[in-house]
Amino acid sequence: MKVNKITTGHKIGDKEVFAVELVNDKGTLVSIFNYGTIINKFVVTNKAGVQQDIVLGFDNFSSYVDKEYLKNYPYLGAVIGRYANRIRKGEFVVDGADYQLAKNNGEDCLHGGLEGFDKKVWDITSTSEAPHASVTFQHFSLDGEENFPGDLAVQLKFELTNNDELILSYQADTDEATPINLTHHSYFNLSTTGDKIGKHIHQMNASSYLEQDENFVVTGNLLPVKDSIHDFTVARTIEENWDKVAGYDQSYVLDKTYGELTLASKTTETNSGLSLLVYSTEPVAHFYTAKHLSVKNGKNGKEYGEFDAFCVETQHHPNAVNIPHFPNTVLEPEEVYTQTTIYKVIAN
């Protein structure tokens, strides 16, 4: 096990941006920037014994803060907070007080607002090479940041095991009641040649999904996947039943006991022999097939477009802060927020 801390040569404000490499005994490598805790590389060995990088991103850090990239910003590989997905009209009420967030996605607030956790330089609080290669990042989100209430302290630990498991452990506490819904937004492609992901085989352990309005805001209604294009309870190719124009951009309610660490999804690419298994304590997995992705000069100069990747974003129910019958997403001062998500890669 190895941990390497590498300077990028960039500063944002008065904070230096580093890449932290986690390497296991098999040679699997994960590289994470402390800016947005962006997973920049996830290099694994496929069934042919060849190493390949399974996440989209850039060769250089500077591209992540490039103005052209940010114009059609897809949150490549970044943490999302304080609140993942969309909050209807950017509005919520906590303890009788009304809050108005930025409307950065039509009339709604997306992924925490104009400058969410994805655009913060996190502090590196610790690294370790035993029992796993690991790094812990921390961000203090002050009261009023993006107009959320309360000082929120967030820790995010990444651990890489010898079983090719990347474990993400989140923890947060607050001094004032505040909504919180964290996730990570890595874009995966398991193909050796970076082909479109339509022929990836996908299974999602969810018998229901969340109804969305025309701007993808969750309404509060639960719908069965049976007899719909959203049924991935049995493994099938992503493109088998999808809308050829829109693909998938949908929140699935996982079949599980609330809070237990269980398998959310499994995605396989036959040529590489790679499978990505996603485990989570969270009740929802948002499945996105990158319809709106438009990135120039990605890794090795590649352009990324629609359906070039998939995301499995584990989280609580989107917009739950406005839907009382959904699981609670308001963290109280006496509580501790925790979440665990595991990306496990196998080759066969």
mmCIF file of C-alpha atoms in Angstrom:
data_model
loop_
_atom_site.group_PDB
_atom_site.id
_atom_site.type_symbol
_atom_site.label_atom_id
_atom_site.label_comp_id
_atom_site.label_asym_id
_atom_site.label_seq_id
_atom_site.Cartn_x
_atom_site.Cartn_y
_atom_site.Cartn_z
ATOM 1 C CA MET A 1 0.000 0.000 0.000
ATOM 2 C CA LYS A 2 1.242 3.465 -0.875
ATOM 3 C CA VAL A 3 0.013 7.041 -0.513
ATOM 4 C CA ASN A 4 1.616 9.801 -2.570
ATOM 5 C CA LYS A 5 0.879 13.497 -2.099
ATOM 6 C CA ILE A 6 1.721 15.470 -5.225
ATOM 7 C CA THR A 7 1.487 19.214 -5.690
ATOM 8 C CA THR A 8 -0.306 20.447 -8.799
ATOM 9 C CA GLY A 9 1.442 23.805 -8.707
ATOM 10 C CA HIS A 10 -1.908 25.561 -8.378
ATOM 11 C CA LYS A 11 -3.373 27.651 -5.598
ATOM 12 C CA ILE A 12 -6.988 28.692 -5.182
ATOM 13 C CA GLY A 13 -7.162 31.582 -2.777
ATOM 14 C CA ASP A 14 -4.502 30.829 -0.190
ATOM 15 C CA LYS A 15 -4.891 27.043 -0.425
ATOM 16 C CA GLU A 16 -2.627 24.761 -2.422
ATOM 17 C CA VAL A 17 -4.157 22.086 -4.622
ATOM 18 C CA PHE A 18 -2.704 18.588 -4.273
ATOM 19 C CA ALA A 19 -3.325 15.228 -5.878
ATOM 20 C CA VAL A 20 -3.321 12.320 -3.434
ATOM 21 C CA GLU A 21 -2.592 8.935 -4.982
ATOM 22 C CA LEU A 22 -3.783 5.753 -3.291
ATOM 23 C CA VAL A 23 -2.078 2.604 -4.593
ATOM 24 C CA ASN A 24 -2.801 -0.952 -3.466
ATOM 25 C CA ASP A 25 -0.562 -4.012 -3.660
ATOM 26 C CA LYS A 26 -2.110 -5.058 -7.000
ATOM 27 C CA GLY A 27 -1.162 -1.765 -8.650
ATOM 28 C CA THR A 28 -4.667 -0.300 -8.653
ATOM 29 C CA LEU A 29 -4.376 3.474 -8.401
ATOM 30 C CA VAL A 30 -6.874 6.138 -7.399
ATOM 31 C CA SER A 31 -5.912 9.806 -7.628
ATOM 32 C CA ILE A 32 -7.972 12.421 -5.808
ATOM 33 C CA PHE A 33 -7.568 16.191 -5.816
ATOM 34 C CA ASN A 34 -8.274 18.050 -2.594
ATOM 35 C CA TYR A 35 -10.173 20.525 -4.792
ATOM 36 C CA GLY A 36 -13.727 19.158 -4.782
ATOM 37 C CA THR A 37 -12.283 15.774 -3.721
ATOM 38 C CA ILE A 38 -12.321 15.055 -7.452
ATOM 39 C CA ILE A 39 -11.539 11.451 -8.363
ATOM 40 C CA ASN A 40 -9.194 12.160 -11.268
ATOM 41 C CA LYS A 41 -7.983 8.590 -11.920
ATOM 42 C CA PHE A 42 -9.234 5.102 -11.094
ATOM 43 C CA VAL A 43 -6.796 2.748 -12.797
ATOM 44 C CA VAL A 44 -7.583 -0.972 -12.608
ATOM 45 C CA THR A 45 -6.443 -4.144 -14.372
ATOM 46 C CA ASN A 46 -8.898 -5.663 -16.847
ATOM 47 C CA LYS A 47 -9.340 -9.343 -17.749
ATOM 48 C CA ALA A 48 -6.544 -9.135 -20.347
ATOM 49 C CA GLY A 49 -4.122 -7.979 -17.668
ATOM 50 C CA VAL A 50 -4.013 -4.444 -19.068
ATOM 51 C CA GLN A 51 -4.421 -1.406 -16.861
ATOM 52 C CA GLN A 52 -7.160 1.038 -17.798
ATOM 53 C CA ASP A 53 -8.601 4.180 -16.276
ATOM 54 C CA ILE A 54 -12.363 3.834 -15.708
ATOM 55 C CA VAL A 55 -13.259 7.451 -14.845
ATOM 56 C CA LEU A 56 -13.569 10.469 -17.095
ATOM 57 C CA GLY A 57 -11.504 13.538 -16.351
ATOM 58 C CA PHE A 58 -8.568 15.657 -17.474
ATOM 59 C CA ASP A 59 -4.826 15.107 -17.745
ATOM 60 C CA ASN A 60 -4.085 18.361 -15.893
ATOM 61 C CA PHE A 61 -5.721 20.008 -12.909
ATOM 62 C CA SER A 62 -5.983 23.384 -14.642
ATOM 63 C CA SER A 63 -8.645 21.984 -16.979
ATOM 64 C CA TYR A 64 -11.025 21.487 -14.031
ATOM 65 C CA VAL A 65 -11.115 25.244 -13.420
ATOM 66 C CA ASP A 66 -11.064 26.306 -17.076
ATOM 67 C CA LYS A 67 -13.787 28.849 -17.917
ATOM 68 C CA GLU A 68 -14.928 26.971 -21.022
ATOM 69 C CA TYR A 69 -15.343 23.742 -19.047
ATOM 70 C CA LEU A 70 -17.329 25.531 -16.346
ATOM 71 C CA LYS A 71 -19.799 26.969 -18.872
ATOM 72 C CA ASN A 72 -21.387 23.547 -19.345
ATOM 73 C CA TYR A 73 -20.212 22.155 -16.040
ATOM 74 C CA PRO A 74 -20.830 18.407 -15.534
ATOM 75 C CA TYR A 75 -19.217 18.021 -12.055
ATOM 76 C CA LEU A 76 -16.690 15.491 -13.372
ATOM 77 C CA GLY A 77 -15.645 13.245 -10.489
ATOM 78 C CA ALA A 78 -16.499 15.720 -7.717
ATOM 79 C CA VAL A 79 -18.184 15.560 -4.330
ATOM 80 C CA ILE A 80 -21.643 17.156 -4.232
ATOM 81 C CA GLY A 81 -22.943 19.195 -1.293
ATOM 82 C CA ARG A 82 -24.486 20.592 0.768
ATOM 83 C CA TYR A 83 -27.398 19.113 -1.110
ATOM 84 C CA ALA A 84 -27.253 16.695 -4.041
ATOM 85 C CA ASN A 85 -29.593 16.876 -6.999
ATOM 86 C CA ARG A 86 -32.370 19.459 -7.212
ATOM 87 C CA ILE A 87 -34.282 21.441 -4.608
ATOM 88 C CA ARG A 88 -37.531 22.741 -6.061
ATOM 89 C CA LYS A 89 -37.384 26.500 -6.669
ATOM 90 C CA GLY A 90 -34.318 26.567 -4.402
ATOM 91 C CA GLU A 91 -36.630 26.955 -1.431
ATOM 92 C CA PHE A 92 -37.016 25.196 1.896
ATOM 93 C CA VAL A 93 -38.174 25.848 5.452
ATOM 94 C CA VAL A 94 -36.232 24.736 8.544
ATOM 95 C CA ASP A 95 -37.404 25.489 12.097
ATOM 96 C CA GLY A 96 -39.964 27.955 10.763
ATOM 97 C CA ALA A 97 -37.427 30.019 8.811
ATOM 98 C CA ASP A 98 -37.612 30.390 5.018
ATOM 99 C CA TYR A 99 -34.467 29.946 2.944
ATOM 100 C CA GLN A 100 -33.857 30.863 -0.674
ATOM 101 C CA LEU A 101 -30.962 29.241 -2.530
ATOM 102 C CA ALA A 102 -29.495 30.148 -5.897
ATOM 103 C CA LYS A 103 -31.568 29.047 -8.888
ATOM 104 C CA ASN A 104 -28.691 27.641 -10.891
ATOM 105 C CA ASN A 105 -30.717 25.096 -12.886
ATOM 106 C CA GLY A 106 -33.721 26.823 -14.408
ATOM 107 C CA GLU A 107 -35.998 27.717 -11.514
ATOM 108 C CA ASP A 108 -34.372 25.177 -9.207
ATOM 109 C CA CYS A 109 -31.208 24.738 -7.156
ATOM 110 C CA LEU A 110 -28.848 22.001 -8.356
ATOM 111 C CA HIS A 111 -26.041 20.295 -6.407
ATOM 112 C CA GLY A 112 -25.710 22.862 -3.652
ATOM 113 C CA GLY A 113 -25.819 26.103 -5.609
ATOM 114 C CA LEU A 114 -23.368 28.304 -7.465
ATOM 115 C CA GLU A 115 -20.290 27.254 -5.489
ATOM 116 C CA GLY A 116 -20.915 23.959 -3.768
ATOM 117 C CA PHE A 117 -18.497 21.553 -2.104
ATOM 118 C CA ASP A 118 -17.254 20.597 -5.591
ATOM 119 C CA LYS A 119 -15.554 24.002 -5.919
ATOM 120 C CA LYS A 120 -13.908 24.095 -2.491
ATOM 121 C CA VAL A 121 -10.302 23.284 -1.640
ATOM 122 C CA TRP A 122 -10.612 20.734 1.140
ATOM 123 C CA ASP A 123 -8.023 20.348 3.884
ATOM 124 C CA ILE A 124 -6.042 17.096 3.916
ATOM 125 C CA THR A 125 -6.263 16.056 7.561
ATOM 126 C CA SER A 126 -4.600 12.629 7.442
ATOM 127 C CA THR A 127 -3.161 9.898 5.237
ATOM 128 C CA SER A 128 -2.305 6.292 6.023
ATOM 129 C CA GLU A 129 -0.842 3.237 4.309
ATOM 130 C CA ALA A 130 -2.259 0.702 6.777
ATOM 131 C CA PRO A 131 -4.471 -1.219 6.898
ATOM 132 C CA HIS A 132 -5.473 0.413 3.598
ATOM 133 C CA ALA A 133 -4.146 3.292 1.545
ATOM 134 C CA SER A 134 -6.319 6.179 2.694
ATOM 135 C CA VAL A 135 -6.743 9.927 2.837
ATOM 136 C CA THR A 136 -9.192 12.064 4.810
ATOM 137 C CA PHE A 137 -10.360 15.467 3.620
ATOM 138 C CA GLN A 138 -12.242 18.089 5.610
ATOM 139 C CA HIS A 139 -14.292 21.159 4.718
ATOM 140 C CA PHE A 140 -15.866 23.690 7.076
ATOM 141 C CA SER A 141 -18.989 25.062 5.436
ATOM 142 C CA LEU A 142 -19.806 28.274 7.262
ATOM 143 C CA ASP A 143 -23.266 29.486 8.190
ATOM 144 C CA GLY A 144 -24.714 31.246 5.150
ATOM 145 C CA GLU A 145 -22.542 29.473 2.572
ATOM 146 C CA GLU A 146 -24.819 29.281 -0.479
ATOM 147 C CA ASN A 147 -27.471 30.531 2.002
ATOM 148 C CA PHE A 148 -27.652 27.264 3.941
ATOM 149 C CA PRO A 149 -27.989 27.665 7.719
ATOM 150 C CA GLY A 150 -25.449 26.535 10.294
ATOM 151 C CA ASP A 151 -21.727 25.880 10.468
ATOM 152 C CA LEU A 152 -21.259 22.406 8.992
ATOM 153 C CA ALA A 153 -18.051 20.390 9.426
ATOM 154 C CA VAL A 154 -17.663 17.641 6.831
ATOM 155 C CA GLN A 155 -15.082 14.845 6.638
ATOM 156 C CA LEU A 156 -14.695 12.529 3.672
ATOM 157 C CA LYS A 157 -12.343 9.556 3.868
ATOM 158 C CA PHE A 158 -11.223 7.533 0.840
ATOM 159 C CA GLU A 159 -9.775 4.043 1.405
ATOM 160 C CA LEU A 160 -8.432 1.727 -1.292
ATOM 161 C CA THR A 161 -8.292 -1.939 -0.337
ATOM 162 C CA ASN A 162 -6.437 -4.851 -1.931
ATOM 163 C CA ASN A 163 -9.832 -6.130 -3.117
ATOM 164 C CA ASP A 164 -10.080 -3.097 -5.416
ATOM 165 C CA GLU A 165 -12.695 -1.464 -3.231
ATOM 166 C CA LEU A 166 -12.712 2.319 -3.017
ATOM 167 C CA ILE A 167 -14.545 3.118 0.215
ATOM 168 C CA LEU A 168 -16.001 6.603 0.696
ATOM 169 C CA SER A 169 -16.917 7.369 4.311
ATOM 170 C CA TYR A 170 -18.705 10.642 4.985
ATOM 171 C CA GLN A 171 -19.287 12.310 8.351
ATOM 172 C CA ALA A 172 -20.724 15.718 9.229
ATOM 173 C CA ASP A 173 -21.987 17.687 12.203
ATOM 174 C CA THR A 174 -23.609 21.085 12.547
ATOM 175 C CA ASP A 175 -24.329 23.754 15.152
ATOM 176 C CA GLU A 176 -27.733 24.555 13.625
ATOM 177 C CA ALA A 177 -30.397 22.503 11.884
ATOM 178 C CA THR A 178 -29.503 22.308 8.193
ATOM 179 C CA PRO A 179 -30.358 20.213 5.131
ATOM 180 C CA ILE A 180 -27.618 17.860 3.970
ATOM 181 C CA ASN A 181 -27.505 15.315 1.154
ATOM 182 C CA LEU A 182 -24.040 14.347 -0.043
ATOM 183 C CA THR A 183 -22.944 12.232 -2.995
ATOM 184 C CA HIS A 184 -20.065 11.772 -5.404
ATOM 185 C CA HIS A 185 -20.305 12.420 -9.139
ATOM 186 C CA SER A 186 -17.783 10.181 -10.888
ATOM 187 C CA TYR A 187 -18.392 9.388 -14.554
ATOM 188 C CA PHE A 188 -17.518 5.770 -15.339
ATOM 189 C CA ASN A 189 -16.767 3.988 -18.596
ATOM 190 C CA LEU A 190 -15.580 0.373 -18.377
ATOM 191 C CA SER A 191 -14.796 -0.054 -22.078
ATOM 192 C CA THR A 192 -11.186 -0.504 -23.154
ATOM 193 C CA THR A 193 -11.735 1.883 -26.061
ATOM 194 C CA GLY A 194 -14.031 4.438 -24.405
ATOM 195 C CA ASP A 195 -17.061 3.464 -26.519
ATOM 196 C CA LYS A 196 -20.547 4.719 -25.683
ATOM 197 C CA ILE A 197 -21.976 2.981 -22.605
ATOM 198 C CA GLY A 198 -25.193 1.720 -24.201
ATOM 199 C CA LYS A 199 -23.900 -1.852 -24.364
ATOM 200 C CA HIS A 200 -22.736 -1.907 -20.745
ATOM 201 C CA ILE A 201 -24.869 -4.408 -18.820
ATOM 202 C CA HIS A 202 -26.569 -2.806 -15.833
ATOM 203 C CA GLN A 203 -28.529 -4.070 -12.848
ATOM 204 C CA MET A 204 -30.119 -1.900 -10.171
ATOM 205 C CA ASN A 205 -31.598 -3.382 -7.022
ATOM 206 C CA ALA A 206 -34.632 -1.118 -7.081
ATOM 207 C CA SER A 207 -38.280 -1.988 -7.699
ATOM 208 C CA SER A 208 -39.391 1.660 -7.702
ATOM 209 C CA TYR A 209 -38.202 5.047 -8.884
ATOM 210 C CA LEU A 210 -39.066 8.655 -8.126
ATOM 211 C CA GLU A 211 -41.367 10.657 -10.368
ATOM 212 C CA GLN A 212 -39.793 13.854 -11.711
ATOM 213 C CA ASP A 213 -41.232 17.009 -13.258
ATOM 214 C CA GLU A 214 -40.112 18.489 -16.571
ATOM 215 C CA ASN A 215 -36.928 19.876 -14.941
ATOM 216 C CA PHE A 216 -36.062 16.544 -13.260
ATOM 217 C CA VAL A 217 -37.244 17.723 -9.825
ATOM 218 C CA VAL A 218 -38.601 14.910 -7.666
ATOM 219 C CA THR A 219 -42.331 15.360 -7.002
ATOM 220 C CA GLY A 220 -42.823 13.003 -4.060
ATOM 221 C CA ASN A 221 -44.516 10.193 -5.979
ATOM 222 C CA LEU A 222 -43.073 6.682 -6.033
ATOM 223 C CA LEU A 223 -43.529 4.668 -9.235
ATOM 224 C CA PRO A 224 -42.948 0.955 -9.926
ATOM 225 C CA VAL A 225 -40.202 0.039 -12.374
ATOM 226 C CA LYS A 226 -42.144 -3.017 -13.542
ATOM 227 C CA ASP A 227 -43.260 -2.768 -17.177
ATOM 228 C CA SER A 228 -41.305 0.451 -17.634
ATOM 229 C CA ILE A 229 -38.009 1.414 -19.263
ATOM 230 C CA HIS A 230 -36.626 1.838 -15.741
ATOM 231 C CA ASP A 231 -36.688 -1.843 -14.824
ATOM 232 C CA PHE A 232 -33.115 -2.959 -14.140
ATOM 233 C CA THR A 233 -34.042 -5.558 -11.536
ATOM 234 C CA VAL A 234 -32.750 -8.109 -14.049
ATOM 235 C CA ALA A 235 -29.403 -7.288 -15.688
ATOM 236 C CA ARG A 236 -29.665 -5.961 -19.257
ATOM 237 C CA THR A 237 -27.855 -3.590 -21.554
ATOM 238 C CA ILE A 238 -28.389 0.066 -20.751
ATOM 239 C CA GLU A 239 -29.623 0.764 -24.281
ATOM 240 C CA GLU A 240 -32.122 -2.110 -24.449
ATOM 241 C CA ASN A 241 -35.165 -0.066 -23.464
ATOM 242 C CA TRP A 242 -33.859 3.456 -23.049
ATOM 243 C CA ASP A 243 -35.118 6.643 -24.584
ATOM 244 C CA LYS A 244 -32.596 7.025 -27.426
ATOM 245 C CA VAL A 245 -32.632 10.799 -27.086
ATOM 246 C CA ALA A 246 -32.660 11.275 -23.324
ATOM 247 C CA GLY A 247 -31.056 8.126 -21.928
ATOM 248 C CA TYR A 248 -31.414 7.868 -18.153
ATOM 249 C CA ASP A 249 -31.413 10.626 -15.546
ATOM 250 C CA GLN A 250 -33.454 8.989 -12.822
ATOM 251 C CA SER A 251 -33.500 8.408 -9.067
ATOM 252 C CA TYR A 252 -34.116 4.820 -7.967
ATOM 253 C CA VAL A 253 -35.295 3.832 -4.485
ATOM 254 C CA LEU A 254 -33.229 0.844 -3.467
ATOM 255 C CA ASP A 255 -34.773 -2.360 -2.117
ATOM 256 C CA LYS A 256 -33.162 -2.415 1.303
ATOM 257 C CA THR A 257 -33.498 -1.795 4.991
ATOM 258 C CA TYR A 258 -32.878 1.893 5.610
ATOM 259 C CA GLY A 259 -29.267 2.570 6.581
ATOM 260 C CA GLU A 260 -27.836 -0.876 5.817
ATOM 261 C CA LEU A 261 -24.792 -1.221 3.569
ATOM 262 C CA THR A 262 -26.107 -3.173 0.577
ATOM 263 C CA LEU A 263 -25.461 -3.636 -3.141
ATOM 264 C CA ALA A 264 -27.109 -0.838 -5.112
ATOM 265 C CA SER A 265 -25.995 -1.645 -8.648
ATOM 266 C CA LYS A 266 -23.696 -3.719 -10.825
ATOM 267 C CA THR A 267 -22.485 -2.613 -14.248
ATOM 268 C CA THR A 268 -20.420 -4.834 -16.571
ATOM 269 C CA GLU A 269 -18.580 -4.329 -19.864
ATOM 270 C CA THR A 270 -17.943 -7.639 -21.599
ATOM 271 C CA ASN A 271 -14.824 -6.797 -23.649
ATOM 272 C CA SER A 272 -12.819 -5.531 -20.693
ATOM 273 C CA GLY A 273 -14.413 -8.054 -18.363
ATOM 274 C CA LEU A 274 -14.748 -5.293 -15.785
ATOM 275 C CA SER A 275 -17.670 -4.930 -13.431
ATOM 276 C CA LEU A 276 -18.352 -1.992 -11.142
ATOM 277 C CA LEU A 277 -20.342 -2.842 -8.038
ATOM 278 C CA VAL A 278 -21.715 0.043 -5.991
ATOM 279 C CA TYR A 279 -22.596 -0.562 -2.344
ATOM 280 C CA SER A 280 -24.151 2.101 -0.158
ATOM 281 C CA THR A 281 -25.906 2.852 3.100
ATOM 282 C CA GLU A 282 -27.999 5.423 1.212
ATOM 283 C CA PRO A 283 -31.646 4.758 0.219
ATOM 284 C CA VAL A 284 -31.421 6.141 -3.338
ATOM 285 C CA ALA A 285 -29.127 5.731 -6.345
ATOM 286 C CA HIS A 286 -29.424 8.271 -9.144
ATOM 287 C CA PHE A 287 -28.557 6.725 -12.500
ATOM 288 C CA TYR A 288 -27.339 9.161 -15.151
ATOM 289 C CA THR A 289 -26.081 8.271 -18.625
ATOM 290 C CA ALA A 290 -24.518 11.656 -19.389
ATOM 291 C CA LYS A 291 -27.018 13.029 -21.898
ATOM 292 C CA HIS A 292 -25.787 16.584 -21.321
ATOM 293 C CA LEU A 293 -22.068 15.834 -21.229
ATOM 294 C CA SER A 294 -20.037 18.066 -23.541
ATOM 295 C CA VAL A 295 -16.345 18.312 -22.667
ATOM 296 C CA LYS A 296 -13.389 19.091 -24.897
ATOM 297 C CA ASN A 297 -9.791 18.030 -24.273
ATOM 298 C CA GLY A 298 -10.479 15.260 -21.805
ATOM 299 C CA LYS A 299 -7.842 12.645 -21.014
ATOM 300 C CA ASN A 300 -5.519 12.058 -23.976
ATOM 301 C CA GLY A 301 -7.326 14.828 -25.855
ATOM 302 C CA LYS A 302 -10.607 12.907 -26.025
ATOM 303 C CA GLU A 303 -13.889 14.783 -26.351
ATOM 304 C CA TYR A 304 -16.640 13.541 -24.041
ATOM 305 C CA GLY A 305 -20.224 13.659 -25.273
ATOM 306 C CA GLU A 306 -23.623 12.195 -24.512
ATOM 307 C CA PHE A 307 -23.678 8.572 -23.356
ATOM 308 C CA ASP A 308 -19.888 8.412 -23.016
ATOM 309 C CA ALA A 309 -20.223 7.512 -19.324
ATOM 310 C CA PHE A 310 -22.615 6.559 -16.566
ATOM 311 C CA CYS A 311 -22.967 7.791 -12.999
ATOM 312 C CA VAL A 312 -24.409 6.021 -9.970
ATOM 313 C CA GLU A 313 -24.920 8.789 -7.411
ATOM 314 C CA THR A 314 -25.840 7.342 -4.012
ATOM 315 C CA GLN A 315 -27.806 9.752 -1.852
ATOM 316 C CA HIS A 316 -30.994 10.448 0.065
ATOM 317 C CA HIS A 317 -34.200 11.223 -1.812
ATOM 318 C CA PRO A 318 -33.721 14.436 -3.844
ATOM 319 C CA ASN A 319 -35.853 17.406 -2.769
ATOM 320 C CA ALA A 320 -36.684 15.521 0.442
ATOM 321 C CA VAL A 321 -36.317 18.749 2.417
ATOM 322 C CA ASN A 322 -39.635 19.774 0.812
ATOM 323 C CA ILE A 323 -41.388 16.386 0.943
ATOM 324 C CA PRO A 324 -42.334 15.397 4.517
ATOM 325 C CA HIS A 325 -43.035 11.712 3.786
ATOM 326 C CA PHE A 326 -39.517 11.167 2.425
ATOM 327 C CA PRO A 327 -36.647 10.155 4.739
ATOM 328 C CA ASN A 328 -35.429 13.185 6.676
ATOM 329 C CA THR A 329 -32.472 15.165 5.295
ATOM 330 C CA VAL A 330 -32.300 17.851 8.003
ATOM 331 C CA LEU A 331 -29.329 17.361 10.323
ATOM 332 C CA GLU A 332 -29.805 18.564 13.894
ATOM 333 C CA PRO A 333 -26.986 19.878 16.145
ATOM 334 C CA GLU A 334 -27.063 16.812 18.402
ATOM 335 C CA GLU A 335 -26.808 14.411 15.455
ATOM 336 C CA VAL A 336 -23.945 13.127 13.280
ATOM 337 C CA TYR A 337 -24.464 12.572 9.566
ATOM 338 C CA THR A 338 -22.801 9.423 8.237
ATOM 339 C CA GLN A 339 -22.779 7.715 4.874
ATOM 340 C CA THR A 340 -20.715 4.956 3.288
ATOM 341 C CA THR A 341 -20.457 4.180 -0.412
ATOM 342 C CA ILE A 342 -18.134 1.584 -1.937
ATOM 343 C CA TYR A 343 -17.022 1.297 -5.550
ATOM 344 C CA LYS A 344 -15.777 -2.270 -6.046
ATOM 345 C CA VAL A 345 -14.176 -3.351 -9.305
ATOM 346 C CA ILE A 346 -13.805 -6.965 -10.379
ATOM 347 C CA ALA A 347 -12.365 -8.434 -13.595
ATOM 348 C CA ASN A 348 -13.440 -11.769 -15.047
#
